[in-house]
């Protein structure tokens, strides 16, 4: 026991020293402008706080690892949320945060996560066990599904402009996460260039509007078809690759797409991209303040048909975009859920577990890989078209490698192959940075820390997929 404590203390001291070496030039000695000169603003106390936190964490790690995995995950999430939502804002802007309402919703969110995370994990385990025992799962209850959908539909009418914009972005990332989950989670093919399909879908809608005058609903199936074709084409060079080599090739594909969009100025607009992309219409009725030549807005139609003087508001457009995103996310979830239960889904799982065994069973790995890349790319194309309509402009800057890393992190953090996990991770990764904008400069640091902690203590993800298995009892 004494030897273990000495070893833990030694490791804690070494970790604290390394933390001080790393934090000193970054956090402890930031540069500050005074007139025309740059001076060092010494903040050694921040380095000390970081070293103390690392020391205490290392000392507590032997006791921490003995806790159940659910408890460990809950403690990690609550600690990170407390730091982002309470500790840092209180330090940086005490007067704005210390009001009763602001502090109440921040503490309430932390408490809600502390209660909800264990419940969600238990619910996921219950669903998996009910499926393996051929009992109806909770999510198969139409009342539960209907209640969730009703809450999601009512939400935009209660949210403000900022929350609605973030919610629509969350839905786009849910579609992207579910699409990549087919490639990575179901088929086991590591794809680091998924953002390339996302960009192709967005630019397909933008180019079809720019040169052909097509609207969102006409361009949406074309965007999905073109990205599916690109996914099929990408599948051929990587048929014989796996693991790290597959990741490198797909990473190169994503960068090639971005560079092409950046340099084909005559079509894509180069670094400036394409702007003035229209929003989706409702049965040909424009959701805008003024109609184009020969057109009619939705509000004018309501006034002329129903006699209701419904004045235009940009919130109506945002609510409409949210509802389209919600519909797209629900369709993607339903389709991917059906696919995994079909023979093609079983073939993906066989390929993921053992390609040689898959081949020995008479399955064609070529067709299986191509189907995974094609279907995954199609959903990315749909999400890209919705993103272009939401932003009204697209630029190559929006489709850099970090987007691929973010989408892959959603799949890994939620649990590869787990659809509920992907949805939860998309909400956390997309919404939290928007909620904690004061912590934006440390976003990637906190993000990396969360991923390291997850890989260390819960590598299977937040809500891992429970695969059916057979136990032989003697």
JSON list of C-alpha atoms in Angstrom, two decimals, residues 318-441:
[
{"chain": "A", "resi": 318, "resn": "UNK", "atom": "CA", "xyz": [-35.37, 30.13, -39.10]},
{"chain": "A", "resi": 319, "resn": "UNK", "atom": "CA", "xyz": [-38.20, 28.00, -37.71]},
{"chain": "A", "resi": 320, "resn": "UNK", "atom": "CA", "xyz": [-38.84, 26.61, -41.20]},
{"chain": "A", "resi": 321, "resn": "UNK", "atom": "CA", "xyz": [-35.14, 25.76, -41.62]},
{"chain": "A", "resi": 322, "resn": "UNK", "atom": "CA", "xyz": [-35.17, 24.03, -38.24]},
{"chain": "A", "resi": 323, "resn": "UNK", "atom": "CA", "xyz": [-38.21, 21.94, -39.16]},
{"chain": "A", "resi": 324, "resn": "UNK", "atom": "CA", "xyz": [-36.56, 20.89, -42.44]},
{"chain": "A", "resi": 325, "resn": "UNK", "atom": "CA", "xyz": [-33.45, 19.89, -40.48]},
{"chain": "A", "resi": 326, "resn": "UNK", "atom": "CA", "xyz": [-35.57, 17.96, -38.01]},
{"chain": "A", "resi": 327, "resn": "UNK", "atom": "CA", "xyz": [-37.34, 16.13, -40.83]},
{"chain": "A", "resi": 328, "resn": "UNK", "atom": "CA", "xyz": [-34.00, 15.32, -42.48]},
{"chain": "A", "resi": 329, "resn": "UNK", "atom": "CA", "xyz": [-32.56, 14.02, -39.18]},
{"chain": "A", "resi": 330, "resn": "UNK", "atom": "CA", "xyz": [-35.61, 11.82, -38.54]},
{"chain": "A", "resi": 331, "resn": "UNK", "atom": "CA", "xyz": [-35.51, 10.38, -42.06]},
{"chain": "A", "resi": 332, "resn": "UNK", "atom": "CA", "xyz": [-31.77, 9.71, -41.77]},
{"chain": "A", "resi": 333, "resn": "UNK", "atom": "CA", "xyz": [-32.28, 8.01, -38.41]},
{"chain": "A", "resi": 334, "resn": "UNK", "atom": "CA", "xyz": [-35.13, 5.87, -39.75]},
{"chain": "A", "resi": 335, "resn": "UNK", "atom": "CA", "xyz": [-33.25, 4.85, -42.90]},
{"chain": "A", "resi": 336, "resn": "UNK", "atom": "CA", "xyz": [-30.02, 3.98, -41.08]},
{"chain": "A", "resi": 337, "resn": "UNK", "atom": "CA", "xyz": [-32.00, 2.06, -38.46]},
{"chain": "A", "resi": 338, "resn": "UNK", "atom": "CA", "xyz": [-33.70, 0.04, -41.18]},
{"chain": "A", "resi": 339, "resn": "UNK", "atom": "CA", "xyz": [-30.47, -0.54, -43.09]},
{"chain": "A", "resi": 340, "resn": "UNK", "atom": "CA", "xyz": [-28.67, -2.06, -40.10]},
{"chain": "A", "resi": 341, "resn": "UNK", "atom": "CA", "xyz": [-31.49, -4.61, -39.73]},
{"chain": "A", "resi": 342, "resn": "UNK", "atom": "CA", "xyz": [-31.37, -5.58, -43.40]},
{"chain": "A", "resi": 343, "resn": "UNK", "atom": "CA", "xyz": [-28.91, -8.08, -44.95]},
{"chain": "A", "resi": 344, "resn": "UNK", "atom": "CA", "xyz": [-26.68, -5.20, -46.08]},
{"chain": "A", "resi": 345, "resn": "UNK", "atom": "CA", "xyz": [-26.41, -4.07, -42.45]},
{"chain": "A", "resi": 346, "resn": "UNK", "atom": "CA", "xyz": [-25.41, -7.57, -41.32]},
{"chain": "A", "resi": 347, "resn": "UNK", "atom": "CA", "xyz": [-22.83, -7.60, -44.12]},
{"chain": "A", "resi": 348, "resn": "UNK", "atom": "CA", "xyz": [-21.38, -4.30, -42.83]},
{"chain": "A", "resi": 349, "resn": "UNK", "atom": "CA", "xyz": [-21.05, -5.78, -39.35]},
{"chain": "A", "resi": 350, "resn": "UNK", "atom": "CA", "xyz": [-19.39, -8.92, -40.75]},
{"chain": "A", "resi": 351, "resn": "UNK", "atom": "CA", "xyz": [-16.91, -6.75, -42.67]},
{"chain": "A", "resi": 352, "resn": "UNK", "atom": "CA", "xyz": [-16.17, -4.72, -39.57]},
{"chain": "A", "resi": 353, "resn": "UNK", "atom": "CA", "xyz": [-15.50, -7.75, -37.39]},
{"chain": "A", "resi": 354, "resn": "UNK", "atom": "CA", "xyz": [-13.33, -9.77, -39.80]},
{"chain": "A", "resi": 355, "resn": "UNK", "atom": "CA", "xyz": [-12.91, -9.17, -43.54]},
{"chain": "A", "resi": 356, "resn": "UNK", "atom": "CA", "xyz": [-11.34, -12.59, -44.14]},
{"chain": "A", "resi": 357, "resn": "UNK", "atom": "CA", "xyz": [-14.20, -14.38, -42.40]},
{"chain": "A", "resi": 358, "resn": "UNK", "atom": "CA", "xyz": [-16.64, -12.19, -44.32]},
{"chain": "A", "resi": 359, "resn": "UNK", "atom": "CA", "xyz": [-15.07, -13.29, -47.59]},
{"chain": "A", "resi": 360, "resn": "UNK", "atom": "CA", "xyz": [-15.10, -16.93, -46.53]},
{"chain": "A", "resi": 361, "resn": "UNK", "atom": "CA", "xyz": [-18.87, -16.71, -45.98]},
{"chain": "A", "resi": 362, "resn": "UNK", "atom": "CA", "xyz": [-19.35, -15.87, -49.65]},
{"chain": "A", "resi": 363, "resn": "UNK", "atom": "CA", "xyz": [-19.87, -12.15, -49.14]},
{"chain": "A", "resi": 364, "resn": "UNK", "atom": "CA", "xyz": [-18.25, -9.71, -51.54]},
{"chain": "A", "resi": 365, "resn": "UNK", "atom": "CA", "xyz": [-16.21, -7.13, -49.57]},
{"chain": "A", "resi": 366, "resn": "UNK", "atom": "CA", "xyz": [-16.00, -4.91, -52.66]},
{"chain": "A", "resi": 367, "resn": "UNK", "atom": "CA", "xyz": [-19.75, -4.42, -52.88]},
{"chain": "A", "resi": 368, "resn": "UNK", "atom": "CA", "xyz": [-20.06, -4.05, -49.10]},
{"chain": "A", "resi": 369, "resn": "UNK", "atom": "CA", "xyz": [-17.44, -1.28, -48.93]},
{"chain": "A", "resi": 370, "resn": "UNK", "atom": "CA", "xyz": [-18.87, 0.53, -51.93]},
{"chain": "A", "resi": 371, "resn": "UNK", "atom": "CA", "xyz": [-22.37, 0.44, -50.47]},
{"chain": "A", "resi": 372, "resn": "UNK", "atom": "CA", "xyz": [-21.15, 1.89, -47.16]},
{"chain": "A", "resi": 373, "resn": "UNK", "atom": "CA", "xyz": [-19.21, 4.72, -48.82]},
{"chain": "A", "resi": 374, "resn": "UNK", "atom": "CA", "xyz": [-22.07, 5.47, -51.21]},
{"chain": "A", "resi": 375, "resn": "UNK", "atom": "CA", "xyz": [-24.85, 5.64, -48.61]},
{"chain": "A", "resi": 376, "resn": "UNK", "atom": "CA", "xyz": [-22.72, 7.52, -46.11]},
{"chain": "A", "resi": 377, "resn": "UNK", "atom": "CA", "xyz": [-21.78, 10.09, -48.74]},
{"chain": "A", "resi": 378, "resn": "UNK", "atom": "CA", "xyz": [-25.42, 10.55, -49.79]},
{"chain": "A", "resi": 379, "resn": "UNK", "atom": "CA", "xyz": [-26.45, 11.70, -46.30]},
{"chain": "A", "resi": 380, "resn": "UNK", "atom": "CA", "xyz": [-23.49, 14.09, -46.21]},
{"chain": "A", "resi": 381, "resn": "UNK", "atom": "CA", "xyz": [-24.72, 15.57, -49.49]},
{"chain": "A", "resi": 382, "resn": "UNK", "atom": "CA", "xyz": [-28.19, 16.17, -48.03]},
{"chain": "A", "resi": 383, "resn": "UNK", "atom": "CA", "xyz": [-26.65, 17.85, -44.97]},
{"chain": "A", "resi": 384, "resn": "UNK", "atom": "CA", "xyz": [-24.40, 19.99, -47.17]},
{"chain": "A", "resi": 385, "resn": "UNK", "atom": "CA", "xyz": [-27.35, 21.26, -49.22]},
{"chain": "A", "resi": 386, "resn": "UNK", "atom": "CA", "xyz": [-29.22, 22.17, -46.02]},
{"chain": "A", "resi": 387, "resn": "UNK", "atom": "CA", "xyz": [-26.12, 23.93, -44.67]},
{"chain": "A", "resi": 388, "resn": "UNK", "atom": "CA", "xyz": [-25.81, 26.00, -47.86]},
{"chain": "A", "resi": 389, "resn": "UNK", "atom": "CA", "xyz": [-29.46, 27.00, -47.62]},
{"chain": "A", "resi": 390, "resn": "UNK", "atom": "CA", "xyz": [-29.12, 27.86, -43.95]},
{"chain": "A", "resi": 391, "resn": "UNK", "atom": "CA", "xyz": [-25.99, 30.02, -44.38]},
{"chain": "A", "resi": 392, "resn": "UNK", "atom": "CA", "xyz": [-27.03, 31.52, -47.76]},
{"chain": "A", "resi": 393, "resn": "UNK", "atom": "CA", "xyz": [-23.38, 31.30, -48.80]},
{"chain": "A", "resi": 394, "resn": "UNK", "atom": "CA", "xyz": [-20.66, 28.66, -48.99]},
{"chain": "A", "resi": 395, "resn": "UNK", "atom": "CA", "xyz": [-16.86, 29.05, -48.90]},
{"chain": "A", "resi": 396, "resn": "UNK", "atom": "CA", "xyz": [-14.03, 26.49, -48.81]},
{"chain": "A", "resi": 397, "resn": "UNK", "atom": "CA", "xyz": [-13.20, 27.78, -45.32]},
{"chain": "A", "resi": 398, "resn": "UNK", "atom": "CA", "xyz": [-16.29, 25.98, -43.99]},
{"chain": "A", "resi": 399, "resn": "UNK", "atom": "CA", "xyz": [-15.03, 22.56, -45.09]},
{"chain": "A", "resi": 400, "resn": "UNK", "atom": "CA", "xyz": [-11.56, 22.18, -43.60]},
{"chain": "A", "resi": 401, "resn": "UNK", "atom": "CA", "xyz": [-10.11, 19.06, -41.99]},
{"chain": "A", "resi": 402, "resn": "UNK", "atom": "CA", "xyz": [-11.32, 20.13, -38.53]},
{"chain": "A", "resi": 403, "resn": "UNK", "atom": "CA", "xyz": [-14.88, 19.52, -39.70]},
{"chain": "A", "resi": 404, "resn": "UNK", "atom": "CA", "xyz": [-14.01, 15.91, -40.55]},
{"chain": "A", "resi": 405, "resn": "UNK", "atom": "CA", "xyz": [-12.33, 15.53, -37.16]},
{"chain": "A", "resi": 406, "resn": "UNK", "atom": "CA", "xyz": [-15.39, 16.99, -35.44]},
{"chain": "A", "resi": 407, "resn": "UNK", "atom": "CA", "xyz": [-17.80, 14.64, -37.21]},
{"chain": "A", "resi": 408, "resn": "UNK", "atom": "CA", "xyz": [-15.57, 11.65, -36.49]},
{"chain": "A", "resi": 409, "resn": "UNK", "atom": "CA", "xyz": [-15.36, 12.74, -32.83]},
{"chain": "A", "resi": 410, "resn": "UNK", "atom": "CA", "xyz": [-19.17, 12.76, -32.69]},
{"chain": "A", "resi": 411, "resn": "UNK", "atom": "CA", "xyz": [-19.25, 9.12, -33.82]},
{"chain": "A", "resi": 412, "resn": "UNK", "atom": "CA", "xyz": [-16.42, 8.02, -31.50]},
{"chain": "A", "resi": 413, "resn": "UNK", "atom": "CA", "xyz": [-17.67, 9.98, -28.48]},
{"chain": "A", "resi": 414, "resn": "UNK", "atom": "CA", "xyz": [-21.24, 8.76, -28.86]},
{"chain": "A", "resi": 415, "resn": "UNK", "atom": "CA", "xyz": [-20.21, 5.15, -29.44]},
{"chain": "A", "resi": 416, "resn": "UNK", "atom": "CA", "xyz": [-19.42, 3.64, -32.82]},
{"chain": "A", "resi": 417, "resn": "UNK", "atom": "CA", "xyz": [-22.52, 2.00, -34.22]},
{"chain": "A", "resi": 418, "resn": "UNK", "atom": "CA", "xyz": [-24.82, 3.60, -31.63]},
{"chain": "A", "resi": 419, "resn": "UNK", "atom": "CA", "xyz": [-27.40, 5.91, -33.16]},
{"chain": "A", "resi": 420, "resn": "UNK", "atom": "CA", "xyz": [-28.62, 7.33, -29.84]},
{"chain": "A", "resi": 421, "resn": "UNK", "atom": "CA", "xyz": [-25.00, 7.92, -28.85]},
{"chain": "A", "resi": 422, "resn": "UNK", "atom": "CA", "xyz": [-24.30, 9.81, -32.07]},
{"chain": "A", "resi": 423, "resn": "UNK", "atom": "CA", "xyz": [-27.32, 12.05, -31.49]},
{"chain": "A", "resi": 424, "resn": "UNK", "atom": "CA", "xyz": [-26.28, 12.79, -27.89]},
{"chain": "A", "resi": 425, "resn": "UNK", "atom": "CA", "xyz": [-22.66, 13.47, -28.87]},
{"chain": "A", "resi": 426, "resn": "UNK", "atom": "CA", "xyz": [-23.75, 15.79, -31.71]},
{"chain": "A", "resi": 427, "resn": "UNK", "atom": "CA", "xyz": [-25.83, 17.81, -29.26]},
{"chain": "A", "resi": 428, "resn": "UNK", "atom": "CA", "xyz": [-22.98, 18.04, -26.73]},
{"chain": "A", "resi": 429, "resn": "UNK", "atom": "CA", "xyz": [-20.17, 18.84, -29.17]},
{"chain": "A", "resi": 430, "resn": "UNK", "atom": "CA", "xyz": [-22.18, 21.36, -31.21]},
{"chain": "A", "resi": 431, "resn": "UNK", "atom": "CA", "xyz": [-24.22, 23.10, -28.53]},
{"chain": "A", "resi": 432, "resn": "UNK", "atom": "CA", "xyz": [-21.74, 23.36, -25.65]},
{"chain": "A", "resi": 433, "resn": "UNK", "atom": "CA", "xyz": [-19.24, 25.66, -27.45]},
{"chain": "A", "resi": 434, "resn": "UNK", "atom": "CA", "xyz": [-22.12, 27.99, -28.31]},
{"chain": "A", "resi": 435, "resn": "UNK", "atom": "CA", "xyz": [-23.38, 28.01, -24.73]},
{"chain": "A", "resi": 436, "resn": "UNK", "atom": "CA", "xyz": [-19.89, 28.68, -23.32]},
{"chain": "A", "resi": 437, "resn": "UNK", "atom": "CA", "xyz": [-18.65, 31.35, -25.71]},
{"chain": "A", "resi": 438, "resn": "UNK", "atom": "CA", "xyz": [-16.54, 32.89, -22.93]},
{"chain": "A", "resi": 439, "resn": "UNK", "atom": "CA", "xyz": [-14.47, 29.72, -23.03]},
{"chain": "A", "resi": 440, "resn": "UNK", "atom": "CA", "xyz": [-14.03, 29.81, -26.82]},
{"chain": "A", "resi": 441, "resn": "UNK", "atom": "CA", "xyz": [-10.25, 30.37, -26.74]}
]
